[in-house]
Structure formats: C-alpha cells, structure tokens
C-alpha cells in the first residue's frame, strides 16, 4: 500500500514550510474583503422644520462593491459599505430635520406609509477605488456617486440629483491595504454627509419645493 | 559566545539612528499680548491636495509635543474637534481663510459649539513626509536550517510642513511656521537586517512643535 505523501516524503518542518508558502501564495491572489463599519457624529446645524421620510432599498442597505482582479499578480476587492451607509444617513438626517420617519415600504400608489412632508430615497450609483499600486501615489482613495430622489408619500417625484463623495488616506507604517481602504471609505462617507448637509437646500428642485411649502418662511434655510 | 556577541552587536546597532537635517522658518505677524487663560488650541491637518495628505499621526505628534512640554496649554484632539463641529471642518467644507470664519459663525449652533470649546487658536498644518531615492539590494532566504538576509539598502526621506496660526478673537492669521527635514536611512543585513532609521518625521514634528510652543507659551 502506498504511504501517504505527507508521511513518507516530507519531514514535519518541510510540511509546515510548504503549507506556509502555499498560504502566502494564496493570500497574494485571493479576494481582499473590506467591511466598512464606523460611527458618525451628529451634525451641528439648525434642523429644517420638516418631517422627512426615508426609504433604503436592499441594494443600498447592503451595498457592496466587487472588483475582479485583472491579472494573476493582483487581488480582487470586495468592499461592503451597506452597514456604514445606513449608520451615516440615519445619524445625519436625524440631525438635519426636525423629524425623521422610516417608511414601511417604497413610496408609491397604494403603499401605506406614515404621513411625512417628503421621502428621501438614497442610492449609490457608482463606487471606485484606487490604491498606491494602481496610481504610484501614496494615498488610498474611494470615490462614490450618490443618486437621491425626493418623492411624495404617493411616489410622485419632487427632485432628483446626483452627488459625488471622495475620501483618501495616506499610506502608513504597518497598515494593510484593507485597513487603508476602510479608512478611505469612512472619509468618503463623512464627505458625503458634509456635502449633503451643506448643499441640500441649494439643489434647485429642492429649493423650489421648499419655497412652495406654506411654511417655507420658517425653514431657516442656510446656504 | 559568538551568537551572543552577534546579537548584542545587532541590538547596539538597532539603537543607532540615521542623520537628519532640519530647517525651520517662523513668521509672526501679531505676537500674543495676553495670556490664554482657559482657552484651548486645536491643531488640524489640511487635506485638500490630491497627491498627498497631511498625516493624522503628525498632527497628533505635534499636539502631544506641545501638551508634554507645557501642560497648561489645552490642545484639543483633532478627531474630537472634527466630530464636535461636523460637517463644517471636513476637507470639502473647512474654511480656507480666516475671513471664512465669519460665515461659519453665522450658524448659531456652530458659534455656540466654539464658545463651549473656548478655542483661541486654530493651527492648520499642511505637508507630508515622502520617501526619496533608494538604493541597494537585499536577499532573504528561508530553509529547514533557518532563515537570514544578506545585503544593504539605503533610502532618503524628506519632510516638509507649514503651520498657519489663526487667532479666533481677531479672526486673523497671526503667524506662520515652516519646517523641512531630510535624512538618510540605512539597512545593512548580515543574517539579521539592522535598520538604522533617520527619524525625519519625528524631527519635523519636534521642530514645528517647538516653534508653536514658543508662540503659544508667549501667550501665557
């Protein structure tokens, strides 16, 4: 009977070494996974006197980005931002508006939902990343493009606009690619919140809608 | 005995550091005339450039340097300040000129937050440390009998930072400090690699910290 390879042809240290080499090789070409998790600060601003509804679809609440490796020497990337997206927008919107209500379902005809002034539907249209091995610049970058829809509880459109967000983080001693991409994503999310908070009332369709509200004079819109 | 001597030699070499040259320039427009009292200072990194980013570690280093040398100066942690005033000091929204502070204070909540923090000076630091030329080669091997490296490597690091001091009470820029440092690091390897690292960023941190301390301590 043929003896098993591990028992007859290699000694224990050699086996460990072989296993280590294979592990290192596999680690080099496997998928790098980043789950972005963070807490975000409450915004410092006068809340708009509006009751805003929010509806996150599954794509947004579980948002992830996958980039397949183009060559053997590169790694695939899976960046999961869904949990952090929900955390950011809940914190931000709760601080930006007098009342924030989470919808039971996507606004539309026949959908029973609480009464609100408008419903915001955020979505991530696109996410791109860059790491130093791609760009020869010693920063890790994340770029996102959001698409927002503001609709009535009946689903009729009030406004629709896109908004970019960008985050970067420098290379640091003993920092992994995954850790740096995670940090860059958190910076990008904070940038998204800052961009939204400071420009929401200046989106032309939103501005027109705010001015059309009977209590528009009391919204204290600050550009 | 021989391995012990080798180990001792390696340990001694590891304490060695490379040489660093540092230059500091300081311009003070308005020297402080009164004490800081209970007021605090915040040190923030500029992060607008596309090809580099002021390292958060450097900002923290300067803050710790000032706090350690003069415990009477209250330095607010950068992240704590950014969180306390979110979203007004993110790279996209941060004021670029002292005049922009007026717009910021128009927001009642922001003005109240500043009053709570009692911030007297805001110090913006812009710059980075970059790796310059490198030379040499090193080969490392691993086998059943052990592992080791042989070779020699050397590289240079250059740090360049500029600190701008804003006075909240005057809503004006009151000083500017720039520091540059460069140094050469070496790594000889005979079985064990022995890094002789030039503390370039640390030297730049000390230079900026000392100059800021000089400015802020005058205010006490």
Short mmCIF file of C-alpha atoms in Angstrom, two decimals:
data_model
loop_
_atom_site.label_atom_id
_atom_site.label_comp_id
_atom_site.label_asym_id
_atom_site.label_seq_id
_atom_site.Cartn_x
_atom_site.Cartn_y
_atom_site.Cartn_z
CA UNK A 1 0.00 0.00 0.00
CA UNK A 2 1.29 3.43 -0.91
CA UNK A 3 2.10 5.59 2.06
CA UNK A 4 0.52 8.99 2.24
CA UNK A 5 2.72 11.71 0.78
CA UNK A 6 2.80 13.72 3.94
CA UNK A 7 4.08 10.80 5.94
CA UNK A 8 6.68 9.34 3.64
CA UNK A 9 8.35 12.02 1.56
CA UNK A 10 8.50 15.12 3.72
CA UNK A 11 9.58 15.86 7.25
CA UNK A 12 7.48 17.90 9.65
CA UNK A 13 9.33 21.27 9.21
CA UNK A 14 9.20 20.88 5.43
CA UNK A 15 5.47 20.29 5.60
CA UNK A 16 4.98 23.42 7.65
CA UNK A 17 7.16 25.36 5.23
CA UNK A 18 5.24 24.08 2.20
CA UNK A 19 1.96 24.97 3.87
CA UNK A 20 3.29 28.43 4.70
CA UNK A 21 4.47 29.05 1.14
CA UNK A 22 1.12 27.95 -0.30
CA UNK A 23 -0.76 30.08 2.22
CA UNK A 24 1.34 33.11 1.28
CA UNK A 25 0.81 32.47 -2.43
CA UNK A 26 -2.93 32.06 -1.96
CA UNK A 27 -3.12 35.17 0.18
CA UNK A 28 -1.45 37.12 -2.60
CA UNK A 29 -4.11 36.34 -5.17
CA UNK A 30 -7.25 35.93 -3.04
CA UNK A 31 -10.07 38.42 -2.63
CA UNK A 32 -9.41 41.30 -0.27
CA UNK A 33 -12.57 41.96 1.68
CA UNK A 34 -13.33 45.19 3.46
CA UNK A 35 -16.39 45.63 5.66
CA UNK A 36 -16.75 49.33 6.41
CA UNK A 37 -18.06 49.99 9.92
CA UNK A 38 -17.99 53.25 11.78
CA UNK A 39 -19.92 55.62 13.98
CA UNK A 40 -20.61 59.07 12.61
CA UNK A 41 -21.02 62.34 14.52
CA UNK A 42 -24.31 64.23 14.80
CA UNK A 43 -24.31 67.26 12.51
CA UNK A 44 -24.07 70.69 14.15
CA UNK A 45 -26.87 72.59 12.43
CA UNK A 46 -30.33 74.02 12.92
CA UNK A 47 -32.75 71.25 11.92
CA UNK A 48 -35.01 72.05 8.98
CA UNK A 49 -38.65 72.21 10.20
CA UNK A 50 -39.70 69.26 8.06
CA UNK A 51 -40.80 65.69 8.65
CA UNK A 52 -38.70 63.62 6.30
CA UNK A 53 -39.39 60.02 5.41
CA UNK A 54 -36.51 57.70 4.49
CA UNK A 55 -36.60 54.54 2.47
CA UNK A 56 -33.49 52.43 1.98
CA UNK A 57 -33.81 49.73 -0.66
CA UNK A 58 -31.92 46.45 -0.24
CA UNK A 59 -29.21 47.45 -2.72
CA UNK A 60 -28.41 50.49 -0.60
CA UNK A 61 -28.72 48.90 2.84
CA UNK A 62 -26.49 46.00 1.74
CA UNK A 63 -24.34 47.97 -0.67
CA UNK A 64 -21.16 46.24 -1.75
CA UNK A 65 -18.66 46.80 -4.49
CA UNK A 66 -16.73 43.99 -6.17
CA UNK A 67 -13.76 44.49 -8.44
CA UNK A 68 -12.33 41.37 -10.03
CA UNK A 69 -8.55 41.11 -10.37
CA UNK A 70 -7.35 41.78 -13.90
CA UNK A 71 -4.17 39.75 -13.55
CA UNK A 72 -2.57 36.96 -11.51
CA UNK A 73 -0.46 39.37 -9.50
CA UNK A 74 -3.48 41.44 -8.44
CA UNK A 75 -6.18 40.78 -5.89
CA UNK A 76 -9.92 41.06 -6.28
CA UNK A 77 -11.61 43.51 -3.95
CA UNK A 78 -14.94 43.30 -2.16
CA UNK A 79 -15.86 46.50 -0.33
CA UNK A 80 -19.04 46.31 1.74
CA UNK A 81 -20.35 49.75 2.72
CA UNK A 82 -24.04 48.97 3.37
CA UNK A 83 -23.94 48.96 7.16
CA UNK A 84 -21.90 52.17 7.30
CA UNK A 85 -24.17 53.85 4.73
CA UNK A 86 -27.24 53.21 6.88
CA UNK A 87 -25.41 54.36 10.02
CA UNK A 88 -24.24 57.59 8.35
CA UNK A 89 -27.55 58.61 6.78
CA UNK A 90 -29.59 57.81 9.86
CA UNK A 91 -27.33 59.94 12.04
CA UNK A 92 -27.04 62.77 9.53
CA UNK A 93 -30.71 63.05 8.55
CA UNK A 94 -31.89 62.79 12.16
CA UNK A 95 -29.75 65.85 12.91
CA UNK A 96 -30.72 67.74 9.74
CA UNK A 97 -34.51 67.53 10.00
CA UNK A 98 -36.99 68.15 12.80
CA UNK A 99 -38.47 64.66 12.43
CA UNK A 100 -37.25 61.64 10.54
CA UNK A 101 -39.53 58.67 9.92
CA UNK A 102 -38.55 55.35 8.40
CA UNK A 103 -41.00 54.17 5.78
CA UNK A 104 -42.73 50.78 5.83
CA UNK A 105 -42.28 50.36 2.10
CA UNK A 106 -41.13 52.15 -1.02
CA UNK A 107 -43.42 55.17 -1.56
CA UNK A 108 -45.96 54.60 -4.31
CA UNK A 109 -49.66 54.42 -5.00
CA UNK A 110 -51.36 52.04 -2.56
CA UNK A 111 -48.34 51.77 -0.23
CA UNK A 112 -49.36 52.53 3.37
CA UNK A 113 -46.75 54.79 4.97
CA UNK A 114 -46.67 57.36 7.78
CA UNK A 115 -47.56 60.95 6.77
CA UNK A 116 -44.43 62.98 6.03
CA UNK A 117 -43.51 66.10 4.03
CA UNK A 118 -41.36 64.11 1.60
CA UNK A 119 -39.47 60.84 1.34
CA UNK A 120 -35.76 60.62 0.54
CA UNK A 121 -34.52 57.61 -1.40
CA UNK A 122 -30.71 57.43 -1.45
CA UNK A 123 -28.76 55.13 -3.77
CA UNK A 124 -25.10 54.54 -4.56
CA UNK A 125 -24.76 54.81 -8.34
CA UNK A 126 -21.05 54.09 -8.54
CA UNK A 127 -18.02 53.39 -6.37
CA UNK A 128 -14.40 53.45 -7.48
CA UNK A 129 -11.21 52.89 -5.53
CA UNK A 130 -7.50 53.43 -6.10
CA UNK A 131 -4.58 52.03 -4.17
CA UNK A 132 -0.89 53.05 -4.38
CA UNK A 133 -0.03 50.06 -6.58
CA UNK A 134 -2.51 51.38 -9.17
CA UNK A 135 -1.54 55.04 -9.11
CA UNK A 136 2.03 55.29 -7.73
CA UNK A 137 0.67 57.97 -5.37
CA UNK A 138 0.94 57.18 -1.68
CA UNK A 139 -2.74 57.59 -0.91
CA UNK A 140 -5.67 55.20 -0.93
CA UNK A 141 -8.79 56.70 -2.48
CA UNK A 142 -12.51 55.98 -2.61
CA UNK A 143 -14.88 57.84 -4.87
CA UNK A 144 -18.66 57.43 -4.79
CA UNK A 145 -21.54 58.88 -6.71
CA UNK A 146 -24.90 59.00 -4.97
CA UNK A 147 -28.29 59.42 -6.59
CA UNK A 148 -31.03 60.94 -4.43
CA UNK A 149 -34.72 61.00 -5.13
CA UNK A 150 -37.09 63.14 -3.11
CA UNK A 151 -40.67 61.99 -3.60
CA UNK A 152 -44.09 62.41 -2.05
CA UNK A 153 -45.59 59.58 0.01
CA UNK A 154 -47.52 58.69 -3.14
CA UNK A 155 -44.24 58.26 -5.02
CA UNK A 156 -44.55 61.39 -7.18
CA UNK A 157 -41.11 62.92 -7.86
CA UNK A 158 -40.16 66.21 -6.22
CA UNK A 159 -36.43 66.25 -7.00
CA UNK A 160 -33.70 64.01 -8.28
CA UNK A 161 -30.00 64.77 -8.23
CA UNK A 162 -26.56 63.17 -8.03
CA UNK A 163 -23.77 63.97 -5.61
CA UNK A 164 -20.11 62.89 -5.55
CA UNK A 165 -18.17 61.97 -2.42
CA UNK A 166 -14.44 61.43 -2.08
CA UNK A 167 -12.17 60.13 0.62
CA UNK A 168 -8.48 59.41 0.83
CA UNK A 169 -6.00 58.27 3.43
CA UNK A 170 -2.20 58.24 3.32
CA UNK A 171 -0.06 55.14 3.46
CA UNK A 172 1.15 54.37 6.97
CA UNK A 173 3.69 52.03 8.52
CA UNK A 174 2.30 48.55 9.17
CA UNK A 175 -1.10 49.43 7.67
CA UNK A 176 -2.69 46.84 5.42
CA UNK A 177 -4.35 47.68 2.09
CA UNK A 178 -7.68 46.61 3.58
CA UNK A 179 -7.28 48.87 6.61
CA UNK A 180 -6.34 51.84 4.44
CA UNK A 181 -9.27 51.30 2.03
CA UNK A 182 -11.62 51.03 5.05
CA UNK A 183 -10.33 54.37 6.38
CA UNK A 184 -10.63 56.00 2.94
CA UNK A 185 -14.23 54.74 2.71
CA UNK A 186 -15.05 56.26 6.11
CA UNK A 187 -13.56 59.59 4.98
CA UNK A 188 -15.64 59.35 1.78
CA UNK A 189 -18.80 58.68 3.81
CA UNK A 190 -18.09 61.66 6.06
CA UNK A 191 -17.55 63.74 2.92
CA UNK A 192 -20.89 62.52 1.55
CA UNK A 193 -22.61 63.63 4.74
CA UNK A 194 -20.85 67.01 4.70
CA UNK A 195 -21.67 67.56 1.03
CA UNK A 196 -25.33 66.63 1.52
CA UNK A 197 -25.77 68.70 4.67
CA UNK A 198 -24.30 71.85 3.14
CA UNK A 199 -25.95 71.64 -0.30
CA UNK A 200 -29.37 70.03 0.24
CA UNK A 201 -31.31 73.29 0.36
CA UNK A 202 -29.42 74.63 -2.66
CA UNK A 203 -30.46 71.82 -5.03
CA UNK A 204 -32.66 73.86 -7.44
CA UNK A 205 -35.64 71.44 -7.38
CA UNK A 206 -35.42 71.09 -3.59
CA UNK A 207 -35.17 74.85 -3.17
CA UNK A 208 -38.25 75.35 -5.37
CA UNK A 209 -40.13 72.73 -3.36
CA UNK A 210 -39.13 74.31 -0.03
CA UNK A 211 -40.28 77.70 -1.28
CA UNK A 212 -43.61 76.20 -2.35
CA UNK A 213 -44.35 74.89 1.14
CA UNK A 214 -46.84 77.01 3.11
CA UNK A 215 -44.36 77.29 5.99
CA UNK A 216 -41.36 77.98 3.77
CA UNK A 217 -40.70 81.20 5.61
CA UNK A 218 -39.94 79.23 8.75
CA UNK A 219 -37.45 76.76 7.23
CA UNK A 220 -34.41 78.92 8.11
CA UNK A 221 -32.53 77.72 5.07
CA UNK A 222 -28.83 78.44 5.46
CA UNK A 223 -26.68 78.07 2.36
CA UNK B 1 29.53 33.01 22.88
CA UNK B 2 29.70 34.12 19.22
CA UNK B 3 25.93 34.20 18.60
CA UNK B 4 25.52 36.20 21.81
CA UNK B 5 28.07 38.74 20.67
CA UNK B 6 26.36 38.98 17.30
CA UNK B 7 23.02 39.54 19.00
CA UNK B 8 24.50 42.19 21.28
CA UNK B 9 26.05 43.92 18.28
CA UNK B 10 22.73 43.81 16.47
CA UNK B 11 20.95 45.33 19.45
CA UNK B 12 23.51 48.12 19.74
CA UNK B 13 23.23 48.86 16.04
CA UNK B 14 19.45 48.98 16.28
CA UNK B 15 19.78 51.90 18.71
CA UNK B 16 21.65 53.85 16.09
CA UNK B 17 19.68 56.30 14.05
CA UNK B 18 20.42 57.95 10.74
CA UNK B 19 21.32 61.63 10.46
CA UNK B 20 18.62 64.24 9.92
CA UNK B 21 18.98 67.85 8.78
CA UNK B 22 16.16 70.19 9.76
CA UNK B 23 15.39 73.81 8.86
CA UNK B 24 12.72 75.95 10.49
CA UNK B 25 11.32 79.32 9.39
CA UNK B 26 8.97 81.36 11.52
CA UNK B 27 6.95 84.46 10.71
CA UNK B 28 4.86 86.03 13.43
CA UNK B 29 2.55 88.81 12.29
CA UNK B 30 0.82 89.55 15.58
CA UNK B 31 2.62 88.45 18.72
CA UNK B 32 0.29 87.41 21.53
CA UNK B 33 -0.10 90.16 24.12
CA UNK B 34 -2.26 88.49 26.72
CA UNK B 35 -2.50 85.10 28.41
CA UNK B 36 -4.56 82.22 27.09
CA UNK B 37 -6.35 81.64 30.37
CA UNK B 38 -8.80 78.74 29.99
CA UNK B 39 -8.71 78.97 26.20
CA UNK B 40 -7.70 75.99 24.11
CA UNK B 41 -5.80 75.33 20.90
CA UNK B 42 -6.74 73.00 18.12
CA UNK B 43 -4.30 71.60 15.57
CA UNK B 44 -5.80 70.45 12.28
CA UNK B 45 -4.32 68.88 9.14
CA UNK B 46 -5.03 70.36 5.72
CA UNK B 47 -6.29 67.63 3.42
CA UNK B 48 -7.15 69.39 0.18
CA UNK B 49 -4.26 68.30 -2.02
CA UNK B 50 -4.92 65.44 -4.41
CA UNK B 51 -1.48 63.82 -4.36
CA UNK B 52 -0.66 63.81 -0.66
CA UNK B 53 -2.33 64.08 2.70
CA UNK B 54 -1.10 65.59 5.93
CA UNK B 55 -0.66 62.54 8.14
CA UNK B 56 -3.03 62.35 11.16
CA UNK B 57 -0.10 60.86 13.09
CA UNK B 58 1.94 64.02 12.50
CA UNK B 59 -0.87 66.24 13.79
CA UNK B 60 -1.18 64.04 16.87
CA UNK B 61 2.61 64.15 17.37
CA UNK B 62 2.70 67.98 17.32
CA UNK B 63 -0.23 68.14 19.76
CA UNK B 64 1.44 65.69 22.14
CA UNK B 65 4.73 67.58 21.88
CA UNK B 66 3.07 70.85 22.93
CA UNK B 67 0.98 69.18 25.65
CA UNK B 68 4.01 67.38 27.09
CA UNK B 69 6.23 70.48 27.22
CA UNK B 70 3.59 72.87 28.55
CA UNK B 71 0.70 71.10 30.31
CA UNK B 72 -1.06 74.45 30.83
CA UNK B 73 -1.86 74.61 27.11
CA UNK B 74 -5.02 72.64 26.38
CA UNK B 75 -4.72 71.04 22.95
CA UNK B 76 -7.98 69.65 21.56
CA UNK B 77 -7.63 66.33 19.77
CA UNK B 78 -8.11 66.68 16.01
CA UNK B 79 -10.78 63.98 15.61
CA UNK B 80 -12.63 65.18 18.71
CA UNK B 81 -12.78 68.69 17.20
CA UNK B 82 -13.82 67.44 13.74
CA UNK B 83 -16.61 65.35 15.30
CA UNK B 84 -17.74 68.17 17.57
CA UNK B 85 -18.10 70.50 14.57
CA UNK B 86 -19.19 68.04 11.88
CA UNK B 87 -19.73 68.78 8.98
CA UNK B 88 -18.00 72.19 8.98
CA UNK B 89 -14.32 71.15 9.11
CA UNK B 90 -14.27 68.28 6.63
CA UNK B 91 -11.84 68.73 3.68
CA UNK B 92 -14.75 69.87 1.47
CA UNK B 93 -16.18 72.39 3.91
CA UNK B 94 -13.25 73.61 6.03
CA UNK B 95 -12.57 77.36 5.95
CA UNK B 96 -9.56 78.21 3.80
CA UNK B 97 -9.10 81.80 5.00
CA UNK B 98 -9.69 83.44 8.39
CA UNK B 99 -12.37 85.60 6.72
CA UNK B 100 -14.38 82.41 6.07
CA UNK B 101 -14.82 82.02 9.83
CA UNK B 102 -17.37 84.83 9.80
CA UNK B 103 -19.63 82.79 7.51
CA UNK B 104 -19.19 79.82 9.79
CA UNK B 105 -20.11 81.79 12.91
CA UNK B 106 -23.32 82.89 11.19
CA UNK B 107 -24.59 79.40 12.08
CA UNK B 108 -25.83 79.78 15.63
CA UNK B 109 -25.11 76.16 16.61
CA UNK B 110 -21.53 76.40 15.33
CA UNK B 111 -20.89 79.62 17.22
CA UNK B 112 -22.28 78.04 20.40
CA UNK B 113 -20.05 74.99 19.96
CA UNK B 114 -16.99 77.20 19.55
CA UNK B 115 -17.93 79.08 22.68
CA UNK B 116 -18.15 75.77 24.57
CA UNK B 117 -14.75 74.62 23.32
CA UNK B 118 -13.17 78.01 24.14
CA UNK B 119 -10.85 77.74 21.18
CA UNK B 120 -8.46 80.70 20.99
CA UNK B 121 -6.04 79.50 18.31
CA UNK B 122 -6.57 77.22 15.35
CA UNK B 123 -3.40 75.85 13.82
CA UNK B 124 -3.53 74.40 10.32
CA UNK B 125 -0.68 72.12 9.31
CA UNK B 126 -0.11 71.30 5.66
CA UNK B 127 2.58 68.98 4.34
CA UNK B 128 3.81 65.42 4.27
CA UNK B 129 6.86 63.18 4.52
CA UNK B 130 7.87 61.47 1.29
CA UNK B 131 10.31 58.69 0.52
CA UNK B 132 13.04 59.87 -1.85
CA UNK B 133 15.77 57.95 -3.64
CA UNK B 134 16.55 54.42 -2.57
CA UNK B 135 19.47 52.17 -3.47
CA UNK B 136 20.97 48.78 -2.66
CA UNK B 137 19.57 45.30 -2.61
CA UNK B 138 18.87 42.62 -0.08
CA UNK B 139 18.24 38.92 -0.41
CA UNK B 140 16.43 36.91 2.18
CA UNK B 141 16.15 33.16 2.30
CA UNK B 142 14.38 30.56 4.37
CA UNK B 143 15.21 26.90 4.68
CA UNK B 144 14.86 23.96 7.06
CA UNK B 145 18.06 25.09 8.82
CA UNK B 146 16.91 28.65 9.44
CA UNK B 147 16.39 31.97 7.76
CA UNK B 148 18.50 35.01 7.06
CA UNK B 149 19.14 38.05 4.91
CA UNK B 150 22.21 39.48 3.22
CA UNK B 151 22.66 42.84 1.56
CA UNK B 152 22.46 46.56 2.09
CA UNK B 153 19.73 49.10 1.50
CA UNK B 154 19.57 52.85 1.85
CA UNK B 155 16.87 55.45 1.25
CA UNK B 156 16.16 59.08 1.95
CA UNK B 157 13.08 60.71 3.45
CA UNK B 158 12.05 64.34 3.08
CA UNK B 159 9.54 66.09 5.29
CA UNK B 160 8.05 69.49 4.57
CA UNK B 161 5.33 71.07 6.72
CA UNK B 162 3.82 74.51 7.09
CA UNK B 163 1.78 75.58 10.09
CA UNK B 164 -0.57 78.55 9.89
CA UNK B 165 -1.88 80.08 13.12
CA UNK B 166 -5.34 81.68 13.19
CA UNK B 167 -6.49 83.76 16.11
CA UNK B 168 -10.24 83.41 16.71
CA UNK B 169 -10.61 86.59 18.68
CA UNK B 170 -9.04 88.67 15.92
CA UNK B 171 -10.36 86.47 13.08
CA UNK B 172 -6.90 86.79 11.54
CA UNK B 173 -3.80 84.87 10.65
CA UNK B 174 -1.21 85.70 13.28
CA UNK B 175 1.74 83.50 12.41
CA UNK B 176 3.25 81.04 10.00
CA UNK B 177 5.90 78.39 10.62
CA UNK B 178 7.54 76.11 8.10
CA UNK B 179 9.84 73.21 8.80
CA UNK B 180 11.73 70.93 6.46
CA UNK B 181 13.77 67.90 7.41
CA UNK B 182 15.62 65.31 5.38
CA UNK B 183 17.57 62.26 6.37
CA UNK B 184 19.18 59.10 5.08
CA UNK B 185 18.30 55.69 6.50
CA UNK B 186 20.37 52.53 6.15
CA UNK B 187 19.67 48.85 6.50
CA UNK B 188 22.68 46.51 6.43
CA UNK B 189 21.83 42.84 6.69
CA UNK B 190 24.16 40.02 7.68
CA UNK B 191 21.79 37.25 8.68
CA UNK B 192 19.70 39.80 10.59
CA UNK B 193 18.62 43.07 8.92
CA UNK B 194 19.60 46.03 11.13
CA UNK B 195 17.53 49.14 10.41
CA UNK B 196 19.26 52.46 11.09
CA UNK B 197 16.30 54.73 10.56
CA UNK B 198 16.55 58.51 10.28
CA UNK B 199 13.67 59.97 12.34
CA UNK B 200 12.76 62.52 9.69
CA UNK B 201 9.08 62.97 10.52
CA UNK B 202 9.82 62.96 14.26
CA UNK B 203 12.42 65.72 13.80
CA UNK B 204 9.97 67.78 11.74
CA UNK B 205 7.34 67.22 14.46
CA UNK B 206 9.73 68.42 17.17
CA UNK B 207 10.75 71.46 15.08
CA UNK B 208 7.15 72.53 14.40
CA UNK B 209 6.14 71.70 17.99
CA UNK B 210 8.99 73.76 19.50
CA UNK B 211 8.18 76.79 17.36
CA UNK B 212 4.47 76.58 18.15
CA UNK B 213 5.28 76.15 21.81
CA UNK B 214 7.42 79.25 21.62
CA UNK B 215 4.48 81.16 20.15
CA UNK B 216 1.81 79.78 22.48
CA UNK B 217 3.92 79.93 25.63
CA UNK B 218 4.46 83.63 24.99
CA UNK B 219 0.72 83.96 25.30
CA UNK B 220 0.76 82.51 28.80
#
